XYZ file of C-alpha atoms in Angstrom:
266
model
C 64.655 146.849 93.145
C 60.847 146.479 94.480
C 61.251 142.661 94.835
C 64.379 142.667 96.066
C 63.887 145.118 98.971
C 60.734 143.139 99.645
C 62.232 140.056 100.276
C 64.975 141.375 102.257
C 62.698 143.588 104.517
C 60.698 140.477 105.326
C 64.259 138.449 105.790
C 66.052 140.601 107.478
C 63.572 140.583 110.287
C 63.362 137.066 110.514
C 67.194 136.537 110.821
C 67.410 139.423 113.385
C 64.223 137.418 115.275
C 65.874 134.118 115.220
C 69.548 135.520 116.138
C 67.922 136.971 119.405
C 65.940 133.857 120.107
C 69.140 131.892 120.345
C 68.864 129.884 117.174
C 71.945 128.065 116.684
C 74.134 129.075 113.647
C 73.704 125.678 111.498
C 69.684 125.759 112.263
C 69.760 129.626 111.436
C 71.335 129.033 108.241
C 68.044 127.130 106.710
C 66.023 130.729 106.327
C 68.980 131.744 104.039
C 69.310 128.141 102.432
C 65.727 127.578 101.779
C 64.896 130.755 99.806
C 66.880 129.402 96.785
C 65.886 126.434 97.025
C 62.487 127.895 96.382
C 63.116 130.085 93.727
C 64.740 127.225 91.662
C 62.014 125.159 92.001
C 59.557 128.157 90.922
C 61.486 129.195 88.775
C 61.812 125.583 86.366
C 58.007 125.361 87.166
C 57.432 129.051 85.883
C 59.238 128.243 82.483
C 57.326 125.490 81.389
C 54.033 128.076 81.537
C 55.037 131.428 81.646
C 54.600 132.676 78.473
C 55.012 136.915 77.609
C 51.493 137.054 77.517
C 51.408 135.837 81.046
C 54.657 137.741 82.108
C 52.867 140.810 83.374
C 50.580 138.770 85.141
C 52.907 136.078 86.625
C 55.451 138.733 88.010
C 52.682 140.742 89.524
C 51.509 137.840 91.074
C 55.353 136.506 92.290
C 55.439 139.924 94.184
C 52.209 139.348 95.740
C 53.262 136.340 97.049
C 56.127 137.429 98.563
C 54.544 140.274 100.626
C 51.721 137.948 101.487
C 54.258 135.041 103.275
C 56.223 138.044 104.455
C 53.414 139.340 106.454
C 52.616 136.023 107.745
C 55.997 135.837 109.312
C 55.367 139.356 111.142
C 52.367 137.676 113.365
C 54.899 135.132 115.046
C 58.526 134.378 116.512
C 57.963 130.382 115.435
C 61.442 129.640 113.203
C 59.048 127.088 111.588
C 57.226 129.451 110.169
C 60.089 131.485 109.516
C 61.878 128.785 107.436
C 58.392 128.168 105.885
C 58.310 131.886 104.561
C 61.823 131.771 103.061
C 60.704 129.169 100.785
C 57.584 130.584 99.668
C 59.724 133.990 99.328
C 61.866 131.768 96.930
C 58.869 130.660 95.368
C 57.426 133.779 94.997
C 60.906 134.871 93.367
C 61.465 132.701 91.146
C 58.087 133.177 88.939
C 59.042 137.001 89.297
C 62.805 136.974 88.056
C 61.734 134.427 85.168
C 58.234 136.373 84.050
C 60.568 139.964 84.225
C 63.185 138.617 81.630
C 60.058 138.257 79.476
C 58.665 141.451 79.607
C 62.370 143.082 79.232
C 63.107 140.940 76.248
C 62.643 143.421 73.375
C 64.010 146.230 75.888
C 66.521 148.482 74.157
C 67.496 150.511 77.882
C 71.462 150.557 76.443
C 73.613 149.884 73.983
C 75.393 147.559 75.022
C 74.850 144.204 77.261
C 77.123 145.208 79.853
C 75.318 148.411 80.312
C 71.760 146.457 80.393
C 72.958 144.069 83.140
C 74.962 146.593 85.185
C 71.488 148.397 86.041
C 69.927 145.413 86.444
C 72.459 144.208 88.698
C 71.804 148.309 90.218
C 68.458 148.517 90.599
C 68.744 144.675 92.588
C 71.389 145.858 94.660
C 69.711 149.140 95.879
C 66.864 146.396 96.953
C 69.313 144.496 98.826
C 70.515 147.844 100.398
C 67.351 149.271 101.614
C 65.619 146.260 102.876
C 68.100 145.510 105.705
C 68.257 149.479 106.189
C 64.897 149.889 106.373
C 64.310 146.817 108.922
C 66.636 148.379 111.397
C 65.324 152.401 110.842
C 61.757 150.945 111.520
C 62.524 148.240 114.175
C 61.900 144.705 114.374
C 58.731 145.430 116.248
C 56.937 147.780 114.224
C 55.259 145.484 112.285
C 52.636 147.569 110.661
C 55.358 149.625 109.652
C 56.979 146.937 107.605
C 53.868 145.869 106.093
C 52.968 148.886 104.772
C 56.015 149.285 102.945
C 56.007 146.164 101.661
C 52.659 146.612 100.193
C 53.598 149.759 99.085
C 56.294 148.818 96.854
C 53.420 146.031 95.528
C 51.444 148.587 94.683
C 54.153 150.600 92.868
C 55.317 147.516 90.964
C 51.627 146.449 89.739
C 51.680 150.181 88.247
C 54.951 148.946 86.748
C 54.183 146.470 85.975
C 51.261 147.401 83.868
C 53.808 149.782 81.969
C 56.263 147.040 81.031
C 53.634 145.097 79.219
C 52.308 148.070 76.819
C 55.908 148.306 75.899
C 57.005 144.450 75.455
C 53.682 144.923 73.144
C 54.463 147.786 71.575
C 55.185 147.763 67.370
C 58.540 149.089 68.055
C 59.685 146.285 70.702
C 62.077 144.713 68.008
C 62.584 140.964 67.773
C 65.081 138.832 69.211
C 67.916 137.838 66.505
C 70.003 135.417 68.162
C 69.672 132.708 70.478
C 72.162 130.963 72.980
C 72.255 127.174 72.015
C 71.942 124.782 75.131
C 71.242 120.888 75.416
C 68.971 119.098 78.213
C 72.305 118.221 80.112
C 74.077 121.500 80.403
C 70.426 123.132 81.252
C 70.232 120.685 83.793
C 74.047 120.958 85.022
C 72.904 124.855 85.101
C 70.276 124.513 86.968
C 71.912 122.058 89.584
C 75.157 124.075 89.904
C 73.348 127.352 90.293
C 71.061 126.098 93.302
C 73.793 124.677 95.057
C 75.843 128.078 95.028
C 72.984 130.118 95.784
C 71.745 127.952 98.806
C 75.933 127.804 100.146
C 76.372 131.920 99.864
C 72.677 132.712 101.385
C 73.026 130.021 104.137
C 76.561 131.389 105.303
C 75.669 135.084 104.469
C 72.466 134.991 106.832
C 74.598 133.227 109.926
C 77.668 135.525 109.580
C 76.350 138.931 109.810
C 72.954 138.703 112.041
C 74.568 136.324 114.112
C 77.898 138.162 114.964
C 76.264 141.487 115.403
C 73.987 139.875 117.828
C 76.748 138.384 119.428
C 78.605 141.620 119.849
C 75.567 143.527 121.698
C 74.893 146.131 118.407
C 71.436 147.527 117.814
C 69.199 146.336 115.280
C 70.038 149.775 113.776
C 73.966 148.741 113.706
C 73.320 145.415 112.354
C 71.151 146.629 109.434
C 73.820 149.168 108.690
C 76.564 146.847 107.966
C 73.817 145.093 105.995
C 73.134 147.934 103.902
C 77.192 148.218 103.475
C 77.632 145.173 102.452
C 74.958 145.337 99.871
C 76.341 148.385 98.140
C 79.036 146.579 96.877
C 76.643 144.869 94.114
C 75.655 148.343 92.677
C 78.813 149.536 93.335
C 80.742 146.646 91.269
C 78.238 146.135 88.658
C 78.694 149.862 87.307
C 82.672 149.204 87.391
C 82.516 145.869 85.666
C 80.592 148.096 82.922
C 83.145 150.675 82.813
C 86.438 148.472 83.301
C 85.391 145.696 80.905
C 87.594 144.723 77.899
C 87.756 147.198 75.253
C 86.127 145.798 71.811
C 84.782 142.901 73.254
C 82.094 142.375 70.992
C 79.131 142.474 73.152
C 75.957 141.912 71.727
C 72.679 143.893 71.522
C 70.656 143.212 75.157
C 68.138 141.893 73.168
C 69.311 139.744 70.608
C 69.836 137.340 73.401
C 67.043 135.015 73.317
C 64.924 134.403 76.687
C 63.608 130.964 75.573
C 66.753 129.000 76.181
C 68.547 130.401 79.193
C 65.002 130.292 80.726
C 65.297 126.647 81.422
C 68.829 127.104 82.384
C 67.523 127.938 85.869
């Protein structure tokens, strides 16, 4: 959730920026587009190093990252430096996403996968909720505003942070008892797939919403509303999928699915 509303706090603003500076629709796209494109590339770098010794350290640092190019890109209106932020945002994301399945790998939150992923799938969409909500409330202009909640929630997350690793090393984290058998092509078919899907939905996601509501004359406050609505259908769905999924359907322990294969899927 800390990540996530992060990232969209920071991107958010830059969207709304660039939609009021006139920035054509198919040049907009790119700060969408290029924030995946990062995190893939961080991500297959982060797997070949990352180890769960590291984790703590390497997400800590992924969040740091991304509230450090965020705050670069609230000292200018340049849509270079805009499209230069998503993809260190990306970057910054992708060592974060990979180092967290690390330290939640001997996590026993639920019984069930579903029940695991649905409030992981929660906690991601509240992010993706309050960091368009919280860009309008504040305003585009009140910069220090933004920054300070954005290095607030680093600051909460390093305490987190710091919890998450005495448990992955606690005696009674358990040990991973199955593992999820991939080849080098279907990794790489993963991988490939994935990025493309990611860049298509963020690139048409951040022209259709900033861009119409600018269009139609509505308030930053307005726009980041419909934001925020849109975003609550994540937490929304991912508790239904939970409840409405198929009765005996033999899902597996959260944590007897191994982290060092599906790693290098992405």
């Amino acid at each position: 959730m800390v990540a996530t509303l992060i990232t969209l706090l920071f991107t958010w603003r830059m969207l709304i920026e660039s939609a009021r500076m006139g920035v054509p629709p198919r040049t907009l796209m790119w700060i969408g587009a290029l924030n995946p494109l990062g995190h893939a590339l961080s991500a297959w770098v982060a797997g070949r190093w990352v180890t769960p010794a590291r984790a703590a350290l390497a997400s800590t640092g992924g969040v740091v990252l991304i509230a450090c190019a965020g705050t670069v890109s609230l000292s200018t209106n340049s849509f270079v430096v805009f499209m230069a932020v998503s993809l260190t945002l990306g970057l910054g994301a992708g060592h974060f996403y990979l180092s967290l399945q690390l330290l939640a790998g001997h996590a026993r939150p639920f019984r069930t996968l579903a029940w695991t992923l649905a409030f992981v799938l929660l906690g991601m969409g509240i992010g993706e909720m309050l960091g368009p909500f919280l860009c309008g409330a504040l305003g585009t202009d009140s910069v220090r505003a933004i920054a300070a909640v954005a290095w607030g929630g680093v600051c909460l997350y390093g305490i987190l942070a710091g919890s998450m690793r005495t448990l992955a090393n606690s005696p009674s984290a358990g040990n991973t008892t199955h593992e999820i058998g991939s080849t080098p092509a279907l990794r790489r078919m993963a991988r490939i797939c994935t990025t493309i899907a990611m860049m298509l939905l963020a690139g048409t996601m951040s022209v259709l919403w900033p861009g119409l509501g600018v269009a139609r004359g509505l308030t930053d406050v307005e726009i980041s509303r419909g934001a925020a609505l849109v975003g609550a259908m994540m937490p929304i769905g991912a508790l239904l999928w939970a409840v409405l999924r198929p009765a005996g359907s033999g899902m597996l322990w959260a944590t007897e699915i191994s982290k060092t294969k599906t790693i290098y899927c992405f």
